[in-house]
Every structure is written in structure tokens, then in C-alpha cells.
Coordinates of C-alpha atoms in Angstrom, one line a residue:
Chain A
M1 CA 259.9 251.1 218.0
P2 CA 259.1 247.8 219.6
P3 CA 256.5 245.6 218.0
R4 CA 253.2 245.4 219.9
S5 CA 253.1 242.1 221.5
P6 CA 249.5 240.9 222.0
P7 CA 249.0 237.3 222.8
A8 CA 247.4 235.3 220.1
R9 CA 243.9 236.6 219.2
S10 CA 240.9 234.4 219.6
R11 CA 239.1 233.5 216.4
A12 CA 235.7 234.1 217.9
A13 CA 236.6 237.6 219.1
K14 CA 236.7 238.7 215.5
R15 CA 233.0 238.0 215.0
P16 CA 230.7 240.9 215.6
P17 CA 228.4 240.3 218.6
T18 CA 224.9 239.4 217.7
R19 CA 221.7 240.5 219.5
L20 CA 218.8 238.1 219.2
T21 CA 216.1 240.6 220.1
P22 CA 216.1 244.3 219.5
P23 CA 216.1 246.5 222.6
S24 CA 212.5 247.5 223.6
K25 CA 212.0 250.9 224.8
G26 CA 208.9 250.1 226.7
R27 CA 207.0 253.0 228.3
R28 CA 208.6 256.5 228.5
V29 CA 210.3 256.9 231.9
Y30 CA 210.8 260.1 233.7
M31 CA 212.9 261.2 236.7
V32 CA 210.9 263.5 238.9
A33 CA 212.9 263.7 242.2
G34 CA 216.3 263.1 243.6
G35 CA 218.1 263.5 246.9
V36 CA 221.5 262.9 248.4
T37 CA 223.1 263.1 251.8
K38 CA 226.4 264.8 252.1
F39 CA 229.1 262.3 251.3
A40 CA 231.6 262.1 254.2
K41 CA 234.5 260.1 255.5
A42 CA 232.2 258.9 258.3
H43 CA 228.6 259.5 259.4
P44 CA 228.7 257.7 262.8
E45 CA 225.6 259.6 263.8
M46 CA 223.5 257.9 261.1
D47 CA 223.1 254.2 260.3
F48 CA 222.4 253.1 256.8
R49 CA 218.6 253.2 257.3
L50 CA 218.6 256.8 258.6
M51 CA 221.0 257.9 255.8
V52 CA 218.7 256.5 253.1
K53 CA 215.7 258.1 254.9
R54 CA 217.4 261.5 254.7
A55 CA 218.1 261.1 251.0
Y56 CA 214.5 259.9 250.4
D57 CA 213.0 262.8 252.3
A58 CA 215.2 265.2 250.3
A59 CA 213.9 263.6 247.1
L60 CA 210.3 263.9 248.3
R61 CA 210.7 267.6 249.0
D62 CA 211.0 268.1 245.3
V63 CA 207.5 266.7 244.6
P64 CA 204.9 267.8 247.2
N65 CA 202.1 266.0 245.3
L66 CA 203.9 262.7 245.5
T67 CA 202.9 261.0 248.7
K68 CA 204.2 257.7 250.0
D69 CA 201.0 255.9 248.9
R70 CA 201.8 256.8 245.2
I71 CA 205.1 254.8 245.3
D72 CA 204.5 251.3 243.8
G73 CA 207.7 249.8 245.0
T74 CA 211.4 250.2 245.3
R75 CA 214.9 249.0 244.2
I76 CA 217.5 249.4 246.9
S77 CA 221.2 249.1 246.4
Y78 CA 224.3 248.6 248.4
F79 CA 227.5 246.9 247.4
S80 CA 228.9 245.0 250.4
D81 CA 227.4 243.0 253.2
H82 CA 230.9 243.1 254.7
F83 CA 230.7 246.9 255.1
S84 CA 227.1 246.8 256.3
R85 CA 227.7 244.1 258.9
Q86 CA 224.0 243.4 258.2
L87 CA 222.8 241.0 255.6
K88 CA 219.4 241.7 254.1
A89 CA 220.1 245.4 254.9
A90 CA 217.9 246.5 251.9
S91 CA 214.9 245.0 253.7
M92 CA 215.7 247.1 256.7
V93 CA 215.8 250.2 254.5
Q94 CA 212.4 249.3 253.0
D95 CA 211.1 248.7 256.5
Y96 CA 212.5 252.0 257.9
L97 CA 211.0 254.0 255.1
G98 CA 207.6 252.5 256.0
L99 CA 207.2 251.1 252.5
N100 CA 206.2 247.6 253.4
P101 CA 204.4 245.6 251.9
K102 CA 205.2 247.1 248.5
G103 CA 207.5 245.2 246.3
S104 CA 211.3 245.6 246.6
V105 CA 214.5 243.9 245.6
R106 CA 218.2 244.6 246.5
I107 CA 220.6 245.5 243.7
E108 CA 224.3 244.7 243.8
W109 CA 226.7 245.0 240.9
G110 CA 230.1 246.0 242.4
G111 CA 231.1 249.6 241.8
A112 CA 228.2 249.9 239.3
T113 CA 225.7 249.1 242.0
G114 CA 224.2 252.6 242.0
G115 CA 224.0 252.7 238.2
E116 CA 222.3 249.4 238.1
C117 CA 219.8 250.5 240.7
F118 CA 218.9 253.5 238.6
Q119 CA 218.3 251.2 235.6
A120 CA 216.4 248.6 237.7
A121 CA 214.0 251.4 238.7
Y122 CA 213.8 252.5 235.1
E123 CA 212.9 248.9 234.0
A124 CA 210.2 248.6 236.7
V125 CA 208.5 251.6 235.2
A126 CA 209.3 251.0 231.5
S127 CA 207.8 247.5 231.7
G128 CA 204.6 248.8 233.2
R129 CA 205.0 246.8 236.3
M130 CA 205.1 250.0 238.4
D131 CA 204.0 253.6 237.7
V132 CA 206.2 255.1 240.4
C133 CA 209.5 253.4 241.6
L134 CA 211.9 254.7 244.2
G135 CA 215.6 253.8 243.6
A136 CA 217.7 254.3 246.8
G137 CA 221.2 253.2 247.8
Y138 CA 223.8 253.7 250.4
E139 CA 227.2 252.5 251.6
T140 CA 228.7 252.8 255.1
M141 CA 232.4 252.3 254.4
S142 CA 233.6 254.0 257.6
R143 CA 232.6 250.9 259.6
V144 CA 236.1 249.4 259.0
A145 CA 239.6 250.9 258.8
T146 CA 240.6 252.0 255.3
W147 CA 242.9 249.2 254.5
K148 CA 240.4 246.6 255.7
G149 CA 237.9 248.4 253.4
N150 CA 240.4 247.9 250.6
E151 CA 240.4 244.2 251.4
F152 CA 236.6 244.0 251.3
I153 CA 236.6 245.7 247.9
A154 CA 239.4 243.4 246.6
L155 CA 237.3 240.4 247.6
A156 CA 235.4 241.5 244.5
S157 CA 238.3 240.1 242.5
D158 CA 238.9 236.4 241.8
T159 CA 239.8 235.0 245.2
N160 CA 241.7 232.0 243.7
F161 CA 244.0 233.9 241.3
D162 CA 243.9 237.6 242.0
F163 CA 243.1 238.4 245.6
P164 CA 246.0 236.5 247.3
L165 CA 248.6 238.4 245.3
G166 CA 247.9 241.5 247.2
G167 CA 244.2 242.1 247.0
F168 CA 244.3 245.7 246.0
Y169 CA 242.1 247.5 243.4
T170 CA 244.4 250.5 243.0
G171 CA 247.1 247.9 242.0
Y172 CA 244.7 246.5 239.3
Y173 CA 244.0 250.0 237.9
A174 CA 247.7 250.8 237.9
L175 CA 248.3 247.7 235.8
M176 CA 245.7 248.9 233.4
V177 CA 247.0 252.4 233.1
V178 CA 250.6 251.4 232.7
R179 CA 249.5 249.4 229.6
H180 CA 247.2 252.3 228.4
I181 CA 250.2 254.6 228.6
Y182 CA 252.3 252.0 226.8
E183 CA 249.8 251.7 224.0
Y184 CA 249.1 255.3 223.4
L185 CA 252.0 257.4 224.8
R186 CA 255.0 255.1 224.4
L187 CA 253.9 253.9 221.0
G188 CA 252.4 257.3 220.2
R189 CA 254.1 260.6 221.1
F190 CA 257.3 258.8 222.4
A191 CA 257.6 256.4 219.5
H192 CA 260.7 258.2 218.4
V193 CA 262.7 257.4 221.5
K194 CA 265.0 254.5 220.8
D195 CA 265.9 253.4 224.4
E196 CA 262.9 251.3 225.5
R197 CA 263.2 252.0 229.2
E198 CA 263.7 255.7 228.7
A199 CA 260.8 255.8 226.4
Q200 CA 258.5 254.1 228.9
R201 CA 259.7 256.4 231.8
L202 CA 259.0 259.5 229.7
A203 CA 255.6 258.1 228.7
I204 CA 254.6 257.4 232.3
A205 CA 255.7 260.8 233.4
E206 CA 253.6 262.3 230.7
G207 CA 250.6 260.2 231.5
S208 CA 250.9 261.0 235.2
R209 CA 251.0 264.7 234.5
I210 CA 247.9 264.5 232.3
M211 CA 246.0 262.3 234.9
S212 CA 246.9 265.0 237.5
M213 CA 245.0 267.5 235.3
V214 CA 241.9 265.4 235.7
S215 CA 242.3 265.3 239.4
V216 CA 242.8 269.0 239.6
K217 CA 239.6 269.5 237.5
N218 CA 237.4 267.2 239.6
H219 CA 238.6 268.5 243.0
L220 CA 238.3 272.1 241.8
N221 CA 234.8 271.7 240.4
A222 CA 233.7 270.3 243.7
L223 CA 234.5 273.5 245.5
H224 CA 231.0 274.6 244.5
N225 CA 229.3 271.4 245.4
P226 CA 228.2 271.4 249.1
Y227 CA 227.6 267.6 249.0
A228 CA 231.2 266.8 248.0
Q229 CA 233.6 265.1 250.4
Y230 CA 236.9 266.5 249.2
P231 CA 236.6 269.8 247.4
K232 CA 239.9 271.5 247.1
R233 CA 242.2 273.6 244.9
L234 CA 245.2 271.6 243.8
T235 CA 248.0 272.0 241.3
V236 CA 249.4 269.3 239.0
A237 CA 252.5 269.4 241.2
D238 CA 250.4 268.8 244.3
V239 CA 248.7 265.8 242.8
L240 CA 252.0 264.3 241.5
A241 CA 253.7 264.9 244.9
S242 CA 250.9 263.2 246.9
E243 CA 251.6 259.8 248.4
M244 CA 252.4 257.0 245.9
I245 CA 249.7 254.3 246.3
S246 CA 250.4 252.0 243.4
Y247 CA 252.8 253.2 240.8
P248 CA 252.0 255.4 239.0
L249 CA 248.7 256.3 240.8
T250 CA 249.0 258.8 243.6
R251 CA 246.6 259.4 246.4
E252 CA 245.0 262.5 244.8
Q253 CA 244.2 260.5 241.6
I254 CA 242.1 258.0 243.5
C255 CA 238.6 258.3 245.1
T256 CA 238.3 257.5 248.8
M257 CA 236.0 255.5 251.1
S258 CA 232.8 257.3 252.0
D259 CA 229.5 257.1 253.9
G260 CA 226.5 258.4 252.0
A261 CA 223.1 257.7 250.5
A262 CA 221.1 258.8 247.4
A263 CA 217.6 258.4 246.1
V264 CA 215.8 258.9 242.8
I265 CA 212.1 258.6 241.9
L266 CA 211.2 257.5 238.5
C267 CA 207.7 257.3 237.0
D268 CA 205.7 257.1 233.8
E269 CA 204.5 260.0 231.7
A270 CA 201.1 260.6 233.1
R271 CA 202.5 260.8 236.6
A272 CA 205.5 262.9 235.6
K273 CA 203.2 265.6 234.5
E274 CA 201.2 265.4 237.7
F275 CA 204.2 265.5 240.0
S276 CA 206.8 267.8 238.3
D277 CA 207.0 271.0 236.3
R278 CA 210.4 270.0 235.2
P279 CA 210.5 266.2 234.6
I280 CA 213.6 264.7 233.1
L281 CA 213.2 261.9 230.5
V282 CA 215.4 258.8 230.5
T283 CA 216.0 258.2 226.8
G284 CA 218.7 255.5 226.9
V285 CA 220.0 252.8 229.0
G286 CA 223.0 250.5 228.3
T287 CA 225.0 248.0 230.1
G288 CA 228.1 245.9 229.4
T289 CA 230.3 243.3 231.1
D290 CA 233.7 241.8 230.9
T291 CA 235.8 239.1 232.5
M292 CA 236.3 239.3 236.2
R293 CA 240.0 238.6 235.8
L294 CA 242.1 241.2 233.9
A295 CA 244.2 238.2 232.8
D296 CA 241.3 236.9 230.7
R297 CA 240.5 240.0 228.7
P298 CA 240.5 239.3 225.0
F299 CA 242.7 240.8 222.3
G300 CA 240.1 241.3 219.6
K301 CA 238.6 244.1 217.5
V302 CA 237.1 247.4 218.7
P303 CA 233.3 247.6 218.6
L304 CA 232.9 250.8 216.6
M305 CA 231.1 254.0 217.5
P306 CA 229.0 255.4 214.6
R307 CA 231.7 257.8 213.5
E308 CA 234.6 255.4 213.8
T309 CA 235.9 253.0 211.1
S310 CA 237.9 249.8 211.4
S311 CA 240.8 251.5 209.7
D312 CA 241.1 253.7 212.9
Y313 CA 242.2 250.7 214.8
T314 CA 244.0 248.3 212.4
D315 CA 246.7 247.4 214.9
L316 CA 245.0 247.7 218.2
P317 CA 244.5 244.5 220.3
Y318 CA 241.2 245.2 222.1
P319 CA 240.3 245.6 224.8
G320 CA 243.4 243.9 226.4
I321 CA 243.8 245.4 229.8
H322 CA 244.1 249.0 228.6
S323 CA 240.4 249.7 227.8
F324 CA 236.9 248.9 229.2
R325 CA 235.0 246.8 226.7
A326 CA 232.0 246.9 229.1
G327 CA 232.1 250.7 229.0
R328 CA 232.0 250.7 225.2
S329 CA 229.2 248.2 225.1
A330 CA 227.1 250.1 227.6
G331 CA 227.8 253.3 225.7
L332 CA 226.8 251.8 222.3
E333 CA 223.6 250.4 223.7
A334 CA 222.5 253.6 225.4
Y335 CA 223.5 255.8 222.5
K336 CA 221.6 253.6 220.1
M337 CA 218.5 253.8 222.2
A338 CA 218.7 257.5 222.6
G339 CA 219.5 258.1 218.9
I340 CA 222.9 259.5 219.6
T341 CA 225.5 259.2 216.8
D342 CA 228.0 261.8 217.9
P343 CA 228.2 261.8 221.7
N344 CA 230.7 264.6 221.8
R345 CA 228.3 267.0 220.2
E346 CA 225.0 265.5 221.3
L347 CA 225.7 265.2 225.0
D348 CA 226.0 268.5 227.1
F349 CA 227.8 266.8 230.0
I350 CA 228.7 263.5 231.6
E351 CA 228.8 262.4 235.2
L352 CA 231.5 259.8 234.8
H353 CA 232.7 257.1 237.2
D354 CA 236.2 258.4 238.0
A355 CA 237.2 256.0 240.7
Y356 CA 240.7 256.8 239.3
A357 CA 241.9 259.7 237.2
S358 CA 243.2 257.0 234.9
S359 CA 239.8 255.4 234.4
E360 CA 238.3 258.8 233.6
I361 CA 240.7 259.1 230.7
Q362 CA 240.2 255.5 229.6
T363 CA 236.4 256.1 229.7
Y364 CA 236.5 259.1 227.4
E365 CA 237.7 256.8 224.7
D366 CA 235.2 254.0 225.6
L367 CA 232.3 256.4 225.4
G368 CA 233.5 257.8 222.0
L369 CA 234.1 261.3 223.3
C370 CA 237.4 260.9 221.4
K371 CA 239.0 258.0 219.6
Y372 CA 241.0 255.3 221.4
G373 CA 244.4 256.8 221.9
E374 CA 243.3 260.4 222.0
G375 CA 242.3 260.5 225.7
Y376 CA 245.4 262.3 226.8
S377 CA 245.2 264.9 224.1
F378 CA 241.5 265.3 224.9
V379 CA 242.5 266.4 228.4
E380 CA 245.3 268.6 227.3
R381 CA 243.0 270.4 224.8
G382 CA 240.6 271.1 227.7
D383 CA 237.4 269.5 226.3
P384 CA 236.2 267.9 229.6
F385 CA 236.8 271.1 231.7
L386 CA 234.3 273.8 232.7
K387 CA 234.4 277.0 230.8
G388 CA 235.4 280.1 232.7
V389 CA 237.1 278.3 235.5
D390 CA 240.8 278.8 236.1
Y391 CA 242.4 275.4 236.7
G392 CA 245.9 276.8 236.8
F393 CA 246.8 275.6 233.2
P394 CA 245.4 276.4 229.8
T395 CA 242.1 274.6 228.8
P396 CA 241.5 276.1 225.4
K397 CA 238.5 273.9 224.5
A398 CA 236.9 274.1 227.9
G399 CA 233.2 273.6 227.9
A400 CA 233.2 271.3 224.8
I401 CA 231.8 268.5 226.9
P402 CA 232.1 269.0 230.7
V403 CA 232.9 265.7 232.5
N404 CA 232.1 265.5 236.1
P405 CA 231.0 269.1 236.7
S406 CA 229.9 267.9 240.1
G407 CA 233.5 266.9 241.1
G408 CA 233.0 263.2 240.3
L409 CA 233.9 260.3 242.6
I410 CA 237.4 261.7 243.2
A411 CA 236.1 264.8 244.9
C412 CA 232.5 263.8 245.9
G413 CA 233.4 260.4 247.4
H414 CA 232.3 257.0 246.4
P415 CA 229.8 255.3 248.9
V416 CA 229.4 252.5 246.3
G417 CA 225.7 251.7 246.5
A418 CA 224.8 255.5 246.4
T419 CA 227.4 256.7 243.8
G420 CA 225.5 255.9 240.5
L421 CA 222.3 257.3 242.0
M422 CA 224.2 260.5 243.1
Q423 CA 225.2 260.9 239.5
G424 CA 221.6 260.6 238.5
V425 CA 220.6 263.3 241.0
F426 CA 223.3 265.7 239.9
A427 CA 222.5 265.2 236.3
Y428 CA 218.8 265.7 237.1
W429 CA 219.5 269.0 238.8
Q430 CA 221.7 270.1 235.9
L431 CA 219.0 269.4 233.3
Q432 CA 216.4 271.2 235.4
E433 CA 218.8 274.1 235.8
R434 CA 218.3 273.9 239.5
I435 CA 221.9 273.5 240.5
P436 CA 221.9 277.0 242.0
K437 CA 218.9 276.1 244.2
H438 CA 220.4 272.8 245.4
F439 CA 224.1 273.8 245.6
G440 CA 223.4 277.4 246.8
D441 CA 225.9 278.4 244.2
A442 CA 225.4 278.9 240.4
A443 CA 229.0 278.2 239.5
L444 CA 228.5 274.6 238.3
Q445 CA 225.2 275.2 236.5
L446 CA 225.9 274.6 232.8
P447 CA 224.1 276.9 230.3
S448 CA 220.8 275.3 229.3
P449 CA 221.9 271.7 229.1
K450 CA 219.5 269.5 227.1
R451 CA 221.0 266.0 227.4
G452 CA 223.5 264.4 229.7
A453 CA 224.8 260.9 230.5
I454 CA 225.6 259.1 233.8
H455 CA 228.2 256.3 233.8
S456 CA 228.7 253.8 236.6
H457 CA 231.5 251.2 236.6
A458 CA 232.3 248.1 238.5
G459 CA 235.7 246.6 239.4
T460 CA 238.3 246.7 236.6
G461 CA 235.5 247.4 234.2
S462 CA 233.7 244.0 234.8
A463 CA 230.4 245.8 234.5
V464 CA 229.4 249.3 233.3
T465 CA 226.1 251.1 233.0
V466 CA 225.3 254.2 230.9
S467 CA 222.1 256.1 231.1
I468 CA 221.0 259.1 229.1
L469 CA 218.8 261.8 230.6
E470 CA 217.1 264.6 228.7
R471 CA 215.1 267.6 229.5
G472 CA 211.5 266.3 229.4
Y473 CA 209.6 269.6 229.3
R474 CA 209.5 272.9 227.3
Chain B
M1 CA 224.8 260.3 282.2
S2 CA 227.2 258.4 280.0
A3 CA 230.2 259.2 282.1
Q4 CA 231.7 255.8 281.8
V5 CA 231.9 256.1 278.0
P6 CA 234.3 258.7 276.7
V7 CA 232.7 261.4 274.5
K8 CA 234.6 262.4 271.3
T9 CA 233.8 265.0 268.7
H10 CA 236.1 263.8 265.9
F11 CA 235.8 260.4 264.2
R12 CA 239.5 259.8 264.4
E13 CA 239.4 260.2 268.2
V14 CA 236.5 257.7 268.2
Q15 CA 238.7 255.2 266.4
E16 CA 241.6 255.8 268.9
E17 CA 239.3 255.3 271.8
L18 CA 237.9 252.1 270.4
D19 CA 241.5 250.8 270.1
R20 CA 241.9 251.8 273.8
S21 CA 238.7 250.8 275.5
G22 CA 236.4 249.4 272.9
R23 CA 233.7 252.0 273.3
A24 CA 233.2 255.7 272.6
I25 CA 230.4 258.2 272.2
F26 CA 230.5 260.3 269.1
R27 CA 229.0 263.8 269.6
D28 CA 228.3 265.5 266.3
K29 CA 228.1 269.3 265.8
D30 CA 224.4 269.3 266.6
G31 CA 225.0 267.6 269.9
N32 CA 223.6 264.2 268.9
E33 CA 225.4 261.4 270.7
S34 CA 226.0 258.0 269.1
L35 CA 227.4 255.0 271.0
V36 CA 230.1 253.3 269.0
I37 CA 231.5 249.8 269.9
R38 CA 234.0 247.4 268.3
F39 CA 232.5 244.3 266.7
P40 CA 234.9 241.5 265.8
Y41 CA 234.2 239.2 262.9
S42 CA 236.4 236.4 261.6
I43 CA 235.9 233.3 259.5
Q44 CA 237.8 230.2 258.6
Y45 CA 236.4 229.2 255.2
I46 CA 236.5 225.7 253.8
H47 CA 237.7 226.8 250.4
S48 CA 237.7 224.3 247.6
Y49 CA 239.7 225.1 244.4
A50 CA 237.5 222.6 242.7
E51 CA 238.1 222.6 238.9
D52 CA 241.1 225.0 239.4
S53 CA 242.8 222.5 241.7
P54 CA 245.4 221.1 239.3
F55 CA 246.9 224.6 238.9
F56 CA 247.5 224.9 242.6
L57 CA 248.8 221.3 242.9
G58 CA 251.0 221.9 239.9
L59 CA 252.7 224.9 241.7
A60 CA 253.8 222.5 244.4
D61 CA 255.6 220.4 241.7
G62 CA 257.2 223.4 240.1
K63 CA 254.8 223.4 237.2
L64 CA 252.7 226.2 235.7
K65 CA 249.5 224.9 234.3
G66 CA 247.3 226.6 231.8
S67 CA 244.4 225.2 229.9
R68 CA 243.5 224.8 226.2
C69 CA 240.1 224.5 224.6
T70 CA 239.5 220.9 223.3
K71 CA 237.2 222.0 220.4
K72 CA 238.8 221.6 217.0
G73 CA 238.9 224.9 215.3
C74 CA 239.0 226.8 218.6
R75 CA 241.8 225.5 220.7
F76 CA 242.0 228.8 222.6
A77 CA 244.9 228.6 225.1
Y78 CA 244.6 230.2 228.5
A79 CA 247.5 231.2 230.6
T80 CA 245.2 231.5 233.6
P81 CA 243.4 228.2 233.4
R82 CA 239.6 228.0 232.8
G83 CA 237.6 224.8 233.1
H84 CA 235.6 225.8 230.1
C85 CA 236.4 228.0 227.1
M86 CA 235.0 231.5 227.3
V87 CA 234.9 231.7 223.5
C88 CA 233.1 228.5 222.5
G89 CA 232.0 226.9 225.8
S90 CA 233.8 223.6 225.3
A91 CA 235.7 221.8 228.0
T92 CA 239.4 222.6 228.3
E93 CA 242.4 220.4 228.9
W94 CA 245.4 221.1 231.1
V95 CA 248.6 222.1 229.4
D96 CA 252.0 223.2 230.7
L97 CA 252.9 226.9 230.4
P98 CA 256.4 227.9 229.5
L99 CA 258.3 228.9 232.6
S100 CA 259.3 232.2 231.1
G101 CA 257.4 235.1 229.5
K102 CA 257.3 238.8 229.1
V103 CA 255.8 241.6 231.2
H104 CA 252.6 242.8 229.6
S105 CA 252.1 245.4 232.4
W106 CA 253.3 246.1 235.9
T107 CA 252.9 248.2 239.0
T108 CA 254.5 248.6 242.4
C109 CA 251.9 248.6 245.3
H110 CA 253.0 250.8 248.1
F111 CA 249.9 250.0 250.0
G112 CA 247.5 247.1 249.8
S113 CA 244.7 245.3 251.7
E114 CA 245.1 245.0 255.4
A115 CA 246.2 241.4 255.0
F116 CA 249.1 242.4 252.7
L117 CA 250.2 245.8 254.1
K118 CA 253.2 244.2 255.9
E119 CA 254.5 243.0 252.5
T120 CA 254.5 246.4 250.8
P121 CA 256.1 247.5 248.6
Y122 CA 255.5 244.6 246.2
N123 CA 255.4 244.4 242.4
L124 CA 252.5 242.9 240.5
A125 CA 252.9 242.0 236.8
M126 CA 250.7 240.6 234.1
V127 CA 252.8 238.1 232.2
E128 CA 252.2 237.1 228.5
F129 CA 253.4 233.7 227.2
E130 CA 254.3 232.6 223.7
G131 CA 251.3 230.7 222.2
F132 CA 248.8 231.7 224.9
G133 CA 245.9 234.0 224.3
S134 CA 245.4 235.2 227.9
L135 CA 247.7 236.5 230.7
L136 CA 248.7 235.5 234.2
L137 CA 248.8 237.9 237.1
V138 CA 251.8 237.3 239.4
R139 CA 254.1 238.9 242.0
L140 CA 257.4 240.1 240.4
K141 CA 260.4 239.9 242.8
D142 CA 264.1 240.8 242.7
A143 CA 263.5 244.0 240.8
I144 CA 262.6 247.5 241.8
E145 CA 260.4 250.1 240.3
P146 CA 263.0 251.9 238.0
E147 CA 264.1 248.5 236.6
L148 CA 260.6 247.4 235.4
Y149 CA 259.3 247.9 232.0
V150 CA 256.6 246.5 229.6
G151 CA 258.3 243.7 227.5
M152 CA 260.8 242.7 230.2
P153 CA 261.7 239.0 230.0
V154 CA 260.8 237.2 233.2
E155 CA 260.9 233.7 234.5
A156 CA 259.0 231.6 237.2
R157 CA 260.3 230.7 240.7
F158 CA 258.4 228.3 242.9
N159 CA 258.0 228.1 246.7
P160 CA 259.8 224.9 247.9
D161 CA 257.5 225.0 250.9
P162 CA 254.1 225.3 249.1
K163 CA 251.2 227.1 250.8
Y164 CA 248.7 226.1 248.1
L165 CA 248.1 229.7 247.2
V166 CA 248.7 231.5 243.9
T167 CA 251.7 233.1 245.6
D168 CA 253.5 229.7 245.5
V169 CA 254.8 231.0 242.1
W170 CA 256.4 234.3 241.5
F171 CA 258.5 235.7 238.6
V172 CA 261.9 237.3 238.5
P173 CA 263.8 239.1 235.8
K174 CA 265.2 236.5 233.4
R175 CA 269.0 236.0 233.9

């Protein structure tokens, strides 16, 4: 077995992070409404303003007592001015919704734009600045050809050192998963194979097979979600045989470009009781960041989840390029605030930012659903799958903690500025047990879920948000 | 009424019509008609490498430059240079990187951004260097997918006709 070869560790990376001030919970914040448009390859019949209007109107239909004059202000998100071909587009959304002169600000945080928008709306209410805040977001990615769109997205990587090499996010995630596979499959279940290249080939084949199971899960779940862009029944063989995009990631393991919008309405406790018979309480918010360049990620120690010990990771250079330190940081902060010590047992589901099947597996570990290194076994055991669904392979522990019951980004689509809000809306409907009403199909409704998480993730894990939602009524 | 603008009912046909005539009407399933046009947009930036400049000038001289923290007790060494240390915040100094290292991770891109599609397939590799605490992202040439592996020894090659881009250096398998 080859030695692990991390570059020299930094001295400071060994020190635990310090927080100067404890997180303040502020006022209790509830979600009382949510709406989404169907995510699609293209909506040429709607510009961004009309798309957000449709999502906003859908949200308002949930809360007949909540009239426009009760909204104190907004947080509006979209990722890219390049895609919009309109700077200050959030102002035009505010304008079109007829919400001037209320306060508003545009939120942008790469792929985590929607998740940040959700938390910005949360903060507006928690701080007492607003009693009712609308969070709304969109992306119109069909306005350029797919490979031009990839170029725009890659401009969210270092334009001195990274972009000119090929400017391709799928390439960056492929680099990360090749190392993840090396750390945990090559040095794990293929540790006994003497020939180095053969061992790595076997490990990548194994990792690819397991990533394909995630793709099958998310596409299949989405068959029952009318808002999803790419619902379909696939086999592991189909996923593996789909076009190679950046080795080892194939087309069906990657989300696509989308047009879409989503909206949420958050408010304080008094108004939640006035507006909704089934308000959902936001009990935790967390964020994390990491270096923009993958090349700069440190090789330090793992920040531990409550049920982990340092002896679990004696020889793991962390995060390197194999894991998302921002995701762990966001999870730790959100769990602490929500009082969660065992996420696997205390969460009933997660809507997780699966821009790539690989990053879904990496994120199971970041969020402490399993230990680092156990993500592949976690999939094979079936924990993140829905119970009672035939995925075409055994999923003995299905239902343990369903991940992306909606179909996730891979199947729903990823109109960046809307995505994190879409997750909020799907989580909201799950907790209200109103999936059957909104999807016209009860298949994806989990049995009496009490608490769920939404997870939004920006380029190569440079920023991540986690928010915890709980049933806020009896 | 809009006879001079072709009406299409599929988005792909709209895209094709734009390539032909620069305008199309998209009619959705409810009969709504949206006029779609092409809108060109290009920019020539005045891009300064600023504090990263010595790295790009070094490539033209066949040198790979990293940086090292100047603070005693830190001295963190960066394979991708940073003007200031991300650990302690002190200024860094320029140091030469070894011209060979090992593959920390790799991929072969079969697609890429529009600007790079014509170069596909190409390999990307993150390279680790003895004595340096961070990595460098590069193109890896003269090797194809089945030959690549984590730990592979590689060495630098430089463009004799520098373009002052990070692609002025690439790596090849070490002979």
C-alpha cells in the first residue's frame, strides 16, 4: 500500500477555530409560504421578472391572509449577471412584483446563492428588522448555449490560475472525486491490491458504480415531482454508459442548465400564527467557506461532529481536495443552533445540493450522516434511498435518512439563484405533509417528518449553507 | 401578423433559426408568442496580474515560482503563489518551485467551456511538490487516460513562445 502523500501541513491548521461571539438565535423565524416554477431547459416565454412573479404568486396562494402590504421587504437572488444580460436585475424583480419602495437587496454567493438568500431572509426576520420577508430567486441559463454557460460558471473560479486551463467546473469536481476515491476506496477496500495502477482503476470503477446509484435514486425520485426537469428511470449501466464529460463523471451524474424561479416567505411567530395553520420553524442556520482555488485547500485536521473522535481520523489530511470543509463548518453551526447531536437520527430527510453525484456522496460525510470514508458504503447500504421504491438494486436500509426525496439538482435542475430556495419549498411541503397536494402524487411524501435540512453549495465547496427546518405546529 | 419572423414551437428550432436569420418567434403550448433575437456581447479586458505578476513573468523564463510566508515560525510554502499568507496574514516572498512533482489528482476533460472545446480532450492535474504545503493546477500532456494515476511523477515544460497565461507551463510524465 502506498503511503499517503499530503503536502506539509500548516502549523496553524492544527489549532481549533475560535469564535469570538456565540451565535445569537434572535427571534424565532417561521416559513409560511413557498412557491416554485417548473424548472426547465428553457422558458423563452417568461423573462426573469415574470418567472419570479409566478413563483411569488404560487407562494401567496398558500397564505390568503398575507397581502402584499404585510411584506416588509425582500431579499432577491440570482447568480450571474452574464446569464441575465441585465445588471441590477434584482431591482427589476422588486419593481415587477410591485414591492417598491420596501427595502431589498440582491444576494449572490455562487452555487449557494439560493441558500444564502433563504438565510438572508431569515436574518432580516430574526434580527427584528422585518416581521415578514420575501426571499425570491431565479436563473435564466438558457440565454446562452450550454458550453458558453459552462464558461460563465467557470468564471467563478480563479481567472489567473484556474480558468485559463480549461475553465470547466465538471473538471474541478472530477479532480476532487478522483482524490476522494483514492483516499477511501484505493486506500480502503482496494488496499490489498499490490499494483498501484490496477488498484486505482478498480477503485475508480467501484466509485463510478456507486455514484451511478445516487444518480438512479435522484432521477427516479423525481418521477413523482411535477416541477422536476429530468425525471426518469435509469439503471446503473445507463448512467455509466452515458457520455463521459470529465473522467470519471458521466452526463447522468451531473446536473444541467435550467431556467426557473422560487420564492419563500418567512415571518416572526405572531404573524406565523396569523397566516398559517402549518407554519414551519427555522431552528438552525449555518454557513462555511473555503479557498477559491482547490490548490490552496489545507491539509489539516477534521473539525469533529459530536459523535466523532480524533482517533477516527488519525491519518487523514483534511480537507485536501477530497472533502468540503465549508460543508462541515456549515453543518456544525446549524446543528449546534438546532441542538442536533446525531444528524442521522435527528433529521428525517435532507434536500442536498447534488450538482454532481460525487458531491452528494462527499457531502454525506461532511454533514456527519456517516464518517469520512463511509460515504460509498452508506449508498450501498441504502440509507439515503426512499423506502418502498424499487431502484433496480437492493437498498436494505432505505428510509434511514432520505436524501433528495424531490430528485435534487440532478433531476430537478439547477437554476442557480432559485435552487437553494426550491429546496426550502420542497422541505416546507414535506414538513407540512402537503407533498400530495403540491405534487398531485403522494409517492414522495415521507411519513410524518418532523425535521429536515436544506444544503446549498457554491463552486468546489467555496461556500456552503445549511438550514434546519422543523414542524412548527402540533 | 409576424409573417417575416419564423414561428417555432421547440426551443432547439428557435436556436437553429437564430443561427440562420437572427430572429425567431417561440410559440409555447398555450399559444403565447415570444420574440427571440440574438444579442452579441464581447469584451477586451485590461487585465493586470498585479501581485501575481512574477509568476507569469517567471514562466516566460522557464521558472516556476511559488511563495513562502516570511513570518518566523510560520514559513508556509505555497505552490500556487499568494501575496499574503492565508494562515498568519504576513507577506510572502517569491521562491522557486522544483520543476518536478507528483500527481495529487487528475481528470481528462472531454468537454469544456466554449473557449476550450476545440482543445478537448485535455488532462488536468493537481501537482504536489516536495516541501510545499499547497498544490498547483496544470494541464498534463503526453499521457492518456489509462496511463494516469495518483502519485505519478511529472515534470514541467514551458512554452518557448510565451502567451503570459498559466498555460505557458504544462507537465508531462517524468522520463
